mmCIF file of C-alpha atoms in Angstrom:
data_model
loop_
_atom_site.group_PDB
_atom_site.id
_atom_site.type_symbol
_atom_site.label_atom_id
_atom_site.label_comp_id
_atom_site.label_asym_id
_atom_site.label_seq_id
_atom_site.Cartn_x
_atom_site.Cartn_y
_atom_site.Cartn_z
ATOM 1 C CA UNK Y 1 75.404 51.380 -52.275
ATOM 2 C CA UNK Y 2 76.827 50.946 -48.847
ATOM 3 C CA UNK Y 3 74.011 53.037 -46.934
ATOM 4 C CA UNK Y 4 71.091 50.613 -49.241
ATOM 5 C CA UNK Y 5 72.727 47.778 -48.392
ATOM 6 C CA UNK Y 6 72.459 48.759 -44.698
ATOM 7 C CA UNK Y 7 69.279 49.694 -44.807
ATOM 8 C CA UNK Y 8 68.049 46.570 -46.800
ATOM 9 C CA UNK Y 9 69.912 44.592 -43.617
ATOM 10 C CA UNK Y 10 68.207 46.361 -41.085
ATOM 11 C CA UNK Y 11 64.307 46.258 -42.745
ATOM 12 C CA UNK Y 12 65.111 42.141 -43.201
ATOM 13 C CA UNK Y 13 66.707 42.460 -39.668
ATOM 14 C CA UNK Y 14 62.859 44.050 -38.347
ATOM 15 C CA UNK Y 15 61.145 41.407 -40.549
ATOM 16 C CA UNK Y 16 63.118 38.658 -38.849
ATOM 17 C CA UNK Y 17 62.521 40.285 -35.188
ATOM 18 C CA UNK Y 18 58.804 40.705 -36.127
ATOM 19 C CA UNK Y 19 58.260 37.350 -37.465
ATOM 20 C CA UNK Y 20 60.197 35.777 -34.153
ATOM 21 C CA UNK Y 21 57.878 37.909 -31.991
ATOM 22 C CA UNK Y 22 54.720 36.699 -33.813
ATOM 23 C CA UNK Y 23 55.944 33.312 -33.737
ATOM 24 C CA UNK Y 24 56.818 33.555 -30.242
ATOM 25 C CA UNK Y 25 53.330 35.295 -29.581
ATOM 26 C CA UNK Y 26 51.516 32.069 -31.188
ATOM 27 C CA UNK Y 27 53.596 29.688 -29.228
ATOM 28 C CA UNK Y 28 52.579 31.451 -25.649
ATOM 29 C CA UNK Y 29 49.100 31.823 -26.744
ATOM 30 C CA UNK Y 30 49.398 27.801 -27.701
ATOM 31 C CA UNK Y 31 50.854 26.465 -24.315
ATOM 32 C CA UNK Y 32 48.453 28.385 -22.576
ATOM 33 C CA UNK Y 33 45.456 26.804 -24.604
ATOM 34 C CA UNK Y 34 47.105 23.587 -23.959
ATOM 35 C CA UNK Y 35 47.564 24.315 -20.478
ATOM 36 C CA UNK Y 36 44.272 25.255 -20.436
ATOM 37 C CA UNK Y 37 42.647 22.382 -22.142
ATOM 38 C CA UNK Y 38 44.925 19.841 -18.876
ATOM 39 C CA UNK Y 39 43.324 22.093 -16.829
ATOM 40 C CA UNK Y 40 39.573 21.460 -18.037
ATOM 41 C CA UNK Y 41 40.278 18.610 -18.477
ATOM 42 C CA UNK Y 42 41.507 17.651 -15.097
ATOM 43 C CA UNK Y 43 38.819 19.818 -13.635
ATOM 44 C CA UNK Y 44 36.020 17.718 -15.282
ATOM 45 C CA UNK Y 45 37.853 14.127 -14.046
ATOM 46 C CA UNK Y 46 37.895 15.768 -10.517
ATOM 47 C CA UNK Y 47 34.155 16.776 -10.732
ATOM 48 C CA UNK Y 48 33.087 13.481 -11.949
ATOM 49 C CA UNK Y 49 35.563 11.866 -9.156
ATOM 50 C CA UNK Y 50 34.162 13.772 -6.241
ATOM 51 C CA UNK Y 51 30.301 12.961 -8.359
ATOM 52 C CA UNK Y 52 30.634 9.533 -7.950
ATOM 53 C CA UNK Y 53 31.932 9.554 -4.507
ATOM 54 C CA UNK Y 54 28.889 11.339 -3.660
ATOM 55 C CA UNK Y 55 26.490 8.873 -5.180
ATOM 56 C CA UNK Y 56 28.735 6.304 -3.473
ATOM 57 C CA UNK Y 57 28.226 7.976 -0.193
ATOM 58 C CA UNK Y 58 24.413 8.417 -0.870
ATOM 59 C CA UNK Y 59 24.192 4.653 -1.609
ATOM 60 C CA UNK Y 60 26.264 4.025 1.600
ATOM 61 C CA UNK Y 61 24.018 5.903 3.576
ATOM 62 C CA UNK Y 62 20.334 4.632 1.878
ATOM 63 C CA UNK Y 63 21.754 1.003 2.171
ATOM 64 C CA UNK Y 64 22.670 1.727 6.201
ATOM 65 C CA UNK Y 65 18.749 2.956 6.060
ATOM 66 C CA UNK Y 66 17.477 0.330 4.534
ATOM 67 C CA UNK Y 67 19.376 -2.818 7.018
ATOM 68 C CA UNK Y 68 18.229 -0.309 10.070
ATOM 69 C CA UNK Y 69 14.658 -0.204 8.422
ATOM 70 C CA UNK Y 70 15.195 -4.074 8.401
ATOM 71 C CA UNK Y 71 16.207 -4.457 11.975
ATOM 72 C CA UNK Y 72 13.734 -2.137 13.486
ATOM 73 C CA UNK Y 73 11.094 -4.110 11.128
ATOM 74 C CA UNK Y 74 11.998 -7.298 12.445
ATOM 75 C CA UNK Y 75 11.729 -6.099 16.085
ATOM 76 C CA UNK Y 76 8.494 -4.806 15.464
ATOM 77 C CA UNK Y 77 7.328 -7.999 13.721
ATOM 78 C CA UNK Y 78 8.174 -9.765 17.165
ATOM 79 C CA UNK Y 79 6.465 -6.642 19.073
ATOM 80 C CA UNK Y 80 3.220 -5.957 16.925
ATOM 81 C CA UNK Y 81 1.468 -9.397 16.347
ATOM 82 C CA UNK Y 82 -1.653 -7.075 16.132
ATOM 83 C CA UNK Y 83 -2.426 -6.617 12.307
ATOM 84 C CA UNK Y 84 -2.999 -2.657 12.094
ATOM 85 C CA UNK Y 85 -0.222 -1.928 14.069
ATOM 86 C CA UNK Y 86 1.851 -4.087 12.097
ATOM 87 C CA UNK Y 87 0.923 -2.578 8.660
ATOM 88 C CA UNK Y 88 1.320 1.180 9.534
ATOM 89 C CA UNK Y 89 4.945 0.134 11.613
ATOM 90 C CA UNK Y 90 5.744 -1.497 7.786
ATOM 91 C CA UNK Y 91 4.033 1.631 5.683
ATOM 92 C CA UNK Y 92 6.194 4.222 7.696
ATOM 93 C CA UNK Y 93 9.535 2.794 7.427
ATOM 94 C CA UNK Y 94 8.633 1.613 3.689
ATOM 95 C CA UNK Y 95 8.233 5.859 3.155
ATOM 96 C CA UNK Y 96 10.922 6.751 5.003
ATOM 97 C CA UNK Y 97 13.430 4.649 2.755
ATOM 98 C CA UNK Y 98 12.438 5.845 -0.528
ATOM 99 C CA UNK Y 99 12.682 9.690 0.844
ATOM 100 C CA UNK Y 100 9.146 10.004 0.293
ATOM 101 C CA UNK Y 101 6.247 11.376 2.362
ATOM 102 C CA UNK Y 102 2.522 9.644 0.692
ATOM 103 C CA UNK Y 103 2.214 5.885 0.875
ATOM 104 C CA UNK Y 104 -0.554 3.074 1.714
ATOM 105 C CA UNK Y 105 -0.954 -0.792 1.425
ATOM 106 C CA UNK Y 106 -4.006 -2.186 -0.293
ATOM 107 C CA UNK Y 107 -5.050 -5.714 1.198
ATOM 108 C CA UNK Y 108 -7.335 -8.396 -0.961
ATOM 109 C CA UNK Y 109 -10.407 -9.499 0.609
ATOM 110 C CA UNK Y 110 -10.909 -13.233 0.570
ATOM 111 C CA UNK Y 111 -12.056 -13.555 -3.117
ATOM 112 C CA UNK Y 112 -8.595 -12.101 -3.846
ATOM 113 C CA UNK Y 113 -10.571 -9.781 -6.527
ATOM 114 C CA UNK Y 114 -11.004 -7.040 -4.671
ATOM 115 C CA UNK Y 115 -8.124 -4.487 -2.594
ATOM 116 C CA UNK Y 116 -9.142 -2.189 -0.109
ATOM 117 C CA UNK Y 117 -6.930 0.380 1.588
ATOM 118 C CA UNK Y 118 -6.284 -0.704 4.870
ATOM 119 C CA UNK Y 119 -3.614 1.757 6.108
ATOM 120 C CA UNK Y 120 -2.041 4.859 4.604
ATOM 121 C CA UNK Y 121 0.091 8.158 5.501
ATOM 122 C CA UNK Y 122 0.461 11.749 4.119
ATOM 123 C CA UNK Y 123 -2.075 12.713 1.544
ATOM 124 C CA UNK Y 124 -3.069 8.766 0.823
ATOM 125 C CA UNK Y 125 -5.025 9.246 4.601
ATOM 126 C CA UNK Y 126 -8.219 11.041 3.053
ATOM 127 C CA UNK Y 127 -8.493 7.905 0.686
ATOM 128 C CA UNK Y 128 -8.802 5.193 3.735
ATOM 129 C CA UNK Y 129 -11.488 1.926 2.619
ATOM 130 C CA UNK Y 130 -11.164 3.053 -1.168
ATOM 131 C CA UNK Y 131 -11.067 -0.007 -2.665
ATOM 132 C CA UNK Y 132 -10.213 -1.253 -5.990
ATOM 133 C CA UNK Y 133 -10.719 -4.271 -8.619
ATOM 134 C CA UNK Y 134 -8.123 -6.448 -9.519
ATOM 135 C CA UNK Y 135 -6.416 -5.369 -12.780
ATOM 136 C CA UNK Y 136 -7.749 -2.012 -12.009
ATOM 137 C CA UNK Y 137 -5.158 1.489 -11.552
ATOM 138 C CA UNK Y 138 -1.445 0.237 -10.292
ATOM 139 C CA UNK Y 139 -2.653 -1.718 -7.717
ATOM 140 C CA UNK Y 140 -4.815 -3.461 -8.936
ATOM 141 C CA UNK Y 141 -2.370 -4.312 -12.103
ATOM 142 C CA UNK Y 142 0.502 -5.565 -9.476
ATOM 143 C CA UNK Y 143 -2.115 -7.575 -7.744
ATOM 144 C CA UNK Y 144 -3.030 -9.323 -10.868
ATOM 145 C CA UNK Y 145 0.542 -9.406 -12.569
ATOM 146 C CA UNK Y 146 2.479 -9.872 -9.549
ATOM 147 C CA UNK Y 147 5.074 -7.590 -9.920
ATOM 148 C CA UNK Y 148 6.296 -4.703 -8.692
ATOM 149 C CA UNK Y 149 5.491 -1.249 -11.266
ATOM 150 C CA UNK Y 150 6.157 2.318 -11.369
ATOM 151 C CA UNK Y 151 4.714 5.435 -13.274
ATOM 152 C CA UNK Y 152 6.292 8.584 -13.661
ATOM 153 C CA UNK Y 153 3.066 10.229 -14.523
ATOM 154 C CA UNK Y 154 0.034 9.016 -13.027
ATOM 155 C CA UNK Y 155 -2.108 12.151 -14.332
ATOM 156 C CA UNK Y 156 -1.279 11.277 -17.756
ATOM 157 C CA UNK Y 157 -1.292 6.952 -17.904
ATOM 158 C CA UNK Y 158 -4.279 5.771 -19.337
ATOM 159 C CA UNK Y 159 -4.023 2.974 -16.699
ATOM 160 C CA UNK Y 160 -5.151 5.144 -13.521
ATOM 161 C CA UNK Y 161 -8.063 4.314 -11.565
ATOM 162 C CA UNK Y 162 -11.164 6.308 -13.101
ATOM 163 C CA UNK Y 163 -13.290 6.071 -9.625
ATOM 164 C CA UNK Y 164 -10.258 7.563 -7.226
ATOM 165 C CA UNK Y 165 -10.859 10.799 -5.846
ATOM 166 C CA UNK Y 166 -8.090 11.322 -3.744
ATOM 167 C CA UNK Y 167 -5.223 13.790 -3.641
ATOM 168 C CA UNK Y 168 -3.453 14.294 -7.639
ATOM 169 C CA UNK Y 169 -0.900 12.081 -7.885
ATOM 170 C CA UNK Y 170 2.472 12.798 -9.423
ATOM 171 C CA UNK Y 171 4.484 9.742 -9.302
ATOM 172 C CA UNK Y 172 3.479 6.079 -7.923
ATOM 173 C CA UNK Y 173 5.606 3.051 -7.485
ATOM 174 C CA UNK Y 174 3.334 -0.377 -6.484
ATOM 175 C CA UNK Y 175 4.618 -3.503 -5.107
ATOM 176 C CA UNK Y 176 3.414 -7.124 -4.319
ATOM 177 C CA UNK Y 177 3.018 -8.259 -0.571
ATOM 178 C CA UNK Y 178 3.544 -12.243 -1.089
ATOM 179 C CA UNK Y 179 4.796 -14.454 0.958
ATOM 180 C CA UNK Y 180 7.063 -16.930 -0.324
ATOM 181 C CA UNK Y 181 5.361 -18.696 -3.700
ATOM 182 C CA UNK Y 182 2.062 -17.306 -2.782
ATOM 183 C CA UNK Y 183 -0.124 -15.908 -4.625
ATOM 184 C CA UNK Y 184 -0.041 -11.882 -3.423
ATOM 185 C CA UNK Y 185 -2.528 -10.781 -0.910
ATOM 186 C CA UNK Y 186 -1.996 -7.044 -0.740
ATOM 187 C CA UNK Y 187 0.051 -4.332 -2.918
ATOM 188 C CA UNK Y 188 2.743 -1.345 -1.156
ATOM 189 C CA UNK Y 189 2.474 1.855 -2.388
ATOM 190 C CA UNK Y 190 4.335 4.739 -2.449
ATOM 191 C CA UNK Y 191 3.934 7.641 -4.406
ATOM 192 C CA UNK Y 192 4.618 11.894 -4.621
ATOM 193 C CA UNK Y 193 1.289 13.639 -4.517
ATOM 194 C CA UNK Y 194 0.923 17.608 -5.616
ATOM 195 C CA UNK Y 195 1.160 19.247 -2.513
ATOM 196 C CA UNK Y 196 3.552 16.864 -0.858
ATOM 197 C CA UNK Y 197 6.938 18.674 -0.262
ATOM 198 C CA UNK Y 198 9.788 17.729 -3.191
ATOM 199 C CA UNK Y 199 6.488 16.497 -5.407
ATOM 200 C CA UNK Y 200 7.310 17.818 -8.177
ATOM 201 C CA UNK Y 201 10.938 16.800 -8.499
ATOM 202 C CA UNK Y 202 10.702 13.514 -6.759
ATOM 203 C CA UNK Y 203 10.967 10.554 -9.527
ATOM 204 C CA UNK Y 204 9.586 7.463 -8.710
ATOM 205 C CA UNK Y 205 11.790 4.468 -10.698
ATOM 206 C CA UNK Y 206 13.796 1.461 -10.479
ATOM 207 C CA UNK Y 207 15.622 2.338 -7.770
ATOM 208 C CA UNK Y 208 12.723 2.289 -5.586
ATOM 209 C CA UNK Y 209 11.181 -0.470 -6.706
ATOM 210 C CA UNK Y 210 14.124 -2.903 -5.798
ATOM 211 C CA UNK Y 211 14.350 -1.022 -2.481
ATOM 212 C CA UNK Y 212 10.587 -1.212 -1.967
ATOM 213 C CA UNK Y 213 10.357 -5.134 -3.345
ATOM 214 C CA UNK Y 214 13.229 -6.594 -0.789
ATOM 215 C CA UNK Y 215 11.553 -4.450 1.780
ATOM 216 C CA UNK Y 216 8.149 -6.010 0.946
ATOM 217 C CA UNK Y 217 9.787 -9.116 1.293
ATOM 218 C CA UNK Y 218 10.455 -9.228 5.135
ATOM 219 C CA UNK Y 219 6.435 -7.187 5.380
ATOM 220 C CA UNK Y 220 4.920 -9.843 4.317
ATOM 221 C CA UNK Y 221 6.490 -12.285 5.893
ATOM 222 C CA UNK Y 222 5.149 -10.317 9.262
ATOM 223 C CA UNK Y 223 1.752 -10.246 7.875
ATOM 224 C CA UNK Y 224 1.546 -13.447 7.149
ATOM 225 C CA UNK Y 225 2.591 -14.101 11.286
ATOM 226 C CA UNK Y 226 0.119 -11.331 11.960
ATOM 227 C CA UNK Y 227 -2.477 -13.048 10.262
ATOM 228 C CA UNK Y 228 -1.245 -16.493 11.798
ATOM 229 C CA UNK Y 229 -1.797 -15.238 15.118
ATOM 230 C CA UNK Y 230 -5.067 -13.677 14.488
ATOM 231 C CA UNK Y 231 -6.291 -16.982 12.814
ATOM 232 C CA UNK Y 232 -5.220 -19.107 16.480
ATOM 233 C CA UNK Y 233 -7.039 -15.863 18.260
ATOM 234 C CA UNK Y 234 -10.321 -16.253 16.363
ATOM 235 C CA UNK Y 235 -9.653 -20.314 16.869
ATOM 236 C CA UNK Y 236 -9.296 -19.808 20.848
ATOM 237 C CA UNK Y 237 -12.496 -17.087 20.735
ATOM 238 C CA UNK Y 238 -14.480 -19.569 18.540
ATOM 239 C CA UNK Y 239 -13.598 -22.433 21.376
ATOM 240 C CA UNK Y 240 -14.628 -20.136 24.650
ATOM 241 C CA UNK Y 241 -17.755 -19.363 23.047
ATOM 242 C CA UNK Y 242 -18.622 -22.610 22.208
ATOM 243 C CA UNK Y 243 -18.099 -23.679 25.892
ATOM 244 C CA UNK Y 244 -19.675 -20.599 27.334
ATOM 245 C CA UNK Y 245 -22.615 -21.206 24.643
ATOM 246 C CA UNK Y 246 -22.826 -25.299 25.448
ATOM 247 C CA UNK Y 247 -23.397 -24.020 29.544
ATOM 248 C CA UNK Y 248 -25.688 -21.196 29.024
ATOM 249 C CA UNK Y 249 -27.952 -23.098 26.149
ATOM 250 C CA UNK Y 250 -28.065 -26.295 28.304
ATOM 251 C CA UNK Y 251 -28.694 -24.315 31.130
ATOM 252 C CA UNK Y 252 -31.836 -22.742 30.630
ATOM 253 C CA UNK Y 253 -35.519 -24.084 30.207
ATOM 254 C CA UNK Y 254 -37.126 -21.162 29.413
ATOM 255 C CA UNK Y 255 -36.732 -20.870 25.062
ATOM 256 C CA UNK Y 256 -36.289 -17.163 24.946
ATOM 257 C CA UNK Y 257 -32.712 -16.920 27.204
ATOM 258 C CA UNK Y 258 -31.869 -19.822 25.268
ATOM 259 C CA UNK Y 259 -32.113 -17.761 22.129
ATOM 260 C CA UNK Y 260 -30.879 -14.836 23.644
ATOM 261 C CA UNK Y 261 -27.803 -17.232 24.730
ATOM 262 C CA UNK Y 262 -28.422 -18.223 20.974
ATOM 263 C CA UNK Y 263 -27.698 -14.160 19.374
ATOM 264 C CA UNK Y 264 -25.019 -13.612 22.291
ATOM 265 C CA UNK Y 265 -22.745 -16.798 21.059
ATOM 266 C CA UNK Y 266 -23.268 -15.678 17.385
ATOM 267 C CA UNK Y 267 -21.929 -11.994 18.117
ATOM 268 C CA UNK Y 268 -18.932 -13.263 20.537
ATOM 269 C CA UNK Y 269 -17.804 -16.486 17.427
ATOM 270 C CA UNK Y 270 -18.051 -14.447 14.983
ATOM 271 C CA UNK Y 271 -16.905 -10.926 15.992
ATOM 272 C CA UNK Y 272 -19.743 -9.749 14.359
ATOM 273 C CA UNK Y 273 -21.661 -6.100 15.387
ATOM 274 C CA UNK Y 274 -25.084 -7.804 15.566
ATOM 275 C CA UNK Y 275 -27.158 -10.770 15.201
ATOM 276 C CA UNK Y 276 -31.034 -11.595 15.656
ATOM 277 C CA UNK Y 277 -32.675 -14.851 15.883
ATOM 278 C CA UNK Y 278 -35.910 -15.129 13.824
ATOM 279 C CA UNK Y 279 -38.498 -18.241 14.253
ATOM 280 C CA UNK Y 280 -41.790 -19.145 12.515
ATOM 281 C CA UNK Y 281 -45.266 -17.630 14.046
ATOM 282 C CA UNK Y 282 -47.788 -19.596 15.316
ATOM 283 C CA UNK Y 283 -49.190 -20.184 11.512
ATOM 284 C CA UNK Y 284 -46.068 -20.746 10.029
ATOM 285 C CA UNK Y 285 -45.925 -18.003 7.799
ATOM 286 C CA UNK Y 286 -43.810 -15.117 8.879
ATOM 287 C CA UNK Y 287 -40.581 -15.058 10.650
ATOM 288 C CA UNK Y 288 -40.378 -12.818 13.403
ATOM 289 C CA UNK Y 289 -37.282 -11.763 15.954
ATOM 290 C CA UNK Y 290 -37.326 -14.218 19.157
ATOM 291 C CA UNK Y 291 -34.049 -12.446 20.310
ATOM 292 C CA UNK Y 292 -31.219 -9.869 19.160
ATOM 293 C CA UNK Y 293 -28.318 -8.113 20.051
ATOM 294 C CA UNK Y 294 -26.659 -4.748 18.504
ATOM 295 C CA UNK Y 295 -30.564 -4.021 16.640
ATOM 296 C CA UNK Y 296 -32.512 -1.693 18.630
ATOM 297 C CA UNK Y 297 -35.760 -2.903 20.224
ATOM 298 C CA UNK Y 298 -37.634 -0.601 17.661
ATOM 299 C CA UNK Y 299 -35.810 -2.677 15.010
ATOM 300 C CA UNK Y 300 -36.547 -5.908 16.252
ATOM 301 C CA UNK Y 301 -40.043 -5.399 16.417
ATOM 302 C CA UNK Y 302 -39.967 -4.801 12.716
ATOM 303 C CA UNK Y 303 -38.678 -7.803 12.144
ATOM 304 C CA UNK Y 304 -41.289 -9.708 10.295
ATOM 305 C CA UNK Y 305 -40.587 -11.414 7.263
ATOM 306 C CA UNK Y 306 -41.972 -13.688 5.242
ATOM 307 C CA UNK Y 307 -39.671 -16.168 3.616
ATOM 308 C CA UNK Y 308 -38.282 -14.881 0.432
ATOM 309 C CA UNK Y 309 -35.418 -13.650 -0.862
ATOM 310 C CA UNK Y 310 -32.265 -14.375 0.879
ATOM 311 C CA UNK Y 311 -34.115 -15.577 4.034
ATOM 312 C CA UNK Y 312 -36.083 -17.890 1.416
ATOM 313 C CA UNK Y 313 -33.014 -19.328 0.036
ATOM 314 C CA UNK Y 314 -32.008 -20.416 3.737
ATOM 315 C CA UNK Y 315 -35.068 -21.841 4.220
ATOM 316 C CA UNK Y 316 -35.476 -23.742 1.116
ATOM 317 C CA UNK Y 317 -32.216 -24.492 0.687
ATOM 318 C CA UNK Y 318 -31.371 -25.812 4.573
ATOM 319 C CA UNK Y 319 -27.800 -24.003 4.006
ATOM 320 C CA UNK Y 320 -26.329 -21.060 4.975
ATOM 321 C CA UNK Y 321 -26.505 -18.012 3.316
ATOM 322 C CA UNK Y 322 -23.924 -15.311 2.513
ATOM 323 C CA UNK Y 323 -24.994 -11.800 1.435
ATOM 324 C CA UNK Y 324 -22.261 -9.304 0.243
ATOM 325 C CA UNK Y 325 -23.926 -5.938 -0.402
ATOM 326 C CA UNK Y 326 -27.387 -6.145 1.415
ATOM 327 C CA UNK Y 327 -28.905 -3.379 -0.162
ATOM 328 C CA UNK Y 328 -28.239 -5.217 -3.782
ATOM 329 C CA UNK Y 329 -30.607 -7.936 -2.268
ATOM 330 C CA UNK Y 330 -33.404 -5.399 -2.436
ATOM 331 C CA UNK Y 331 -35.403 -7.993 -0.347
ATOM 332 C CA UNK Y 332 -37.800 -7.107 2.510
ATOM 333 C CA UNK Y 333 -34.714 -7.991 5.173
ATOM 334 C CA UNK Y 334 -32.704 -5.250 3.206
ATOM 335 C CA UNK Y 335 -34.191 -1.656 4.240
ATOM 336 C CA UNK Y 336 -34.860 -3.060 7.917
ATOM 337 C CA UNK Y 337 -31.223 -3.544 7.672
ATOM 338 C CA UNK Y 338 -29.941 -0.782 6.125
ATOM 339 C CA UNK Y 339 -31.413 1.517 8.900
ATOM 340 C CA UNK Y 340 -28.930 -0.139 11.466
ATOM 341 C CA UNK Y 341 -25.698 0.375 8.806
ATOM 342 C CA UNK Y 342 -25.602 -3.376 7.674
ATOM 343 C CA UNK Y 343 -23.804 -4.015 4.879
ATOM 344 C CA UNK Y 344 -23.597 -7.615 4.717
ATOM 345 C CA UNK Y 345 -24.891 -10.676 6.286
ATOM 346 C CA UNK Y 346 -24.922 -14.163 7.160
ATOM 347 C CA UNK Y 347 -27.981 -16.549 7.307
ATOM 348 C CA UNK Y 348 -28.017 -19.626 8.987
ATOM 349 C CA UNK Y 349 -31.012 -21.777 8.687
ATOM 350 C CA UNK Y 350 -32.328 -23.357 12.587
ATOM 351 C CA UNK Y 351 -32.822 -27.349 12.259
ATOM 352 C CA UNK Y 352 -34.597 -29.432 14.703
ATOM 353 C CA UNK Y 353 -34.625 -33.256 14.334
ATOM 354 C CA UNK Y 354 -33.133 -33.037 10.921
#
């Protein structure tokens, strides 16, 4: 009885010792999945710590960009009063903020219903003069609307441009050139084209549009000086040639260097690449050119028109006329034209006595 009893104590004794090593087994292997869990844990608060001091950096350093974008802007507003200059000085800096390497800037024509690409860089250079409606692709859209938009897509939106046939686009972001309350009188682009380095992983979004929009701010204020000083240019040109044309027509006698005088003053106002002066034949029933200047003399000798079409309208009408497209015309004027690269045209009915 003894020796069972014994025996009986010393299996319950290796139960006991078992069960405490188990026990102690499960609380080692739970500290260390707590201490592991703290660990994680702590890990993950210190990557999203030293995550958002990075983005806070980044910020740091694209908003010390952007305010030395804004001061070297604003010195070349004061140093580039000429226009092109002025728009490709804005264009490059408005890349170089948004880390991006394609841009341009569309500017209206006077009708404000039309937007032709006046400057661009990177891929967007191949597509110089393409010109778009209003309403029509992203440009056109932010022209009509406004306001600044962005696609992430461009080779998928149903809104693109059908007639571009530039480089593929990836991403585009488009914003208004305004000045103040006015009505906007040109759109800045930037955009990732295939091709472009970083393309395909550059995202065009929100970000870039309020960069892009505060930055258009200050352009367009300097295109609006730009345009300012152009307009007091053309004003102090339109006054010397008016002199120079009141001494030269008052000082001849003899009518044909008075009507060359006449062409020369019309070229000089009007910054123009040619002008002709037609008058009536001796029967009064053709026009024919009395002087010129930028038309060759083989051109000018085909000038012989009777009046019709737009030179009709001019005549009939005693008021000048504008022509757009001259080919659309599709008058006689229009393939004597065409042959010198004339596109459009003014025509500004001679009055004497009334």
């Amino acid at each position: 009885e003894a020796l069972r009893a014994q025996r009986t104590s010393q299996a319950l004794l290796l139960v006991i010792m078992l069960l405490m090593l188990v026990f102690g087994v499960a609380m080692a292997l739970s500290v260390r999945a707590r201490v592991n869990t703290q660990f994680e844990r702590a890990y993950r608060r210190l990557e999203e710590e030293v995550a958002e001091r990075q983005h806070a950096e980044a910020e740091q350093r694209r908003q010390a960009e952007y305010l030395s974008a804004l001061h070297e802007t604003s010195v070349g507003m004061m140093n580039h009063l000429d226009l092109s200059d002025l728009l490709q000085t804005i264009l490059n800096r408005a890349v170089q903020l948004v880390g991006a390497r394609d841009g341009f800037i569309f500017l209206a024509d006077r009708s404000g219903e039309a937007l032709e690409m006046a400057v661009a860089t990177g891929q967007f250079q191949s597509s110089l003069g393409f010109r778009l409606g209003r309403g029509e692709g992203l440009s056109g859209l932010v022209l009509a609307e406004g306001r600044a938009m962005a696609v992430e897509d461009y080779g998928s939106w149903d809104g693109r441009s059908q007639d571009y046939r530039g480089p593929a686009i990836r991403a585009l972001v488009g914003v208004p050139l305004a000045a103040g309350e006015a009505d906007a009188n040109g759109v800045l682009g930037v955009g990732c084209c295939a091709g472009s380095d970083g393309a395909a992983e550059r995202a065009m979004g929100q970000a870039e549009i309020g960069i892009l929009s505060r930055f258009a701010q200050l352009a367009s204020i300097a295109i609006e000086n730009a345009h300012l000083f152009a307009e007091a240019q053309g004003r102090m040109r339109e006054i010397e040639a008016l002199y120079r044309a009141d001494a030269e027509l008052y000082g001849h006698l003899n009518l044909d260097k008075v009507l060359q005088s006449l062409a020369d003053v019309a070229v000089d106002m009007l910054q123009a690449d040619k002008s002709s002066v037609l008058c009536w034949d001796e029967a009064g029933e053709r026009l024919l050119a009395r002087a010129g200047r930028g038309f060759s003399p083989a051109t000018l000798r085909r000038m012989a028109f009777a009046a019709e079409g737009r030179l009709g309208r001019a005549v009939a009408s005693r008021e000048p006329v504008l022509v757009q497209d001259s080919e659309a015309e599709a008058d006689a004027i229009a393939a004597v034209l065409a042959g010198e690269g004339v596109r459009s045209s003014i025509h500004v009915p001679i009055m004497l006595g009334g």
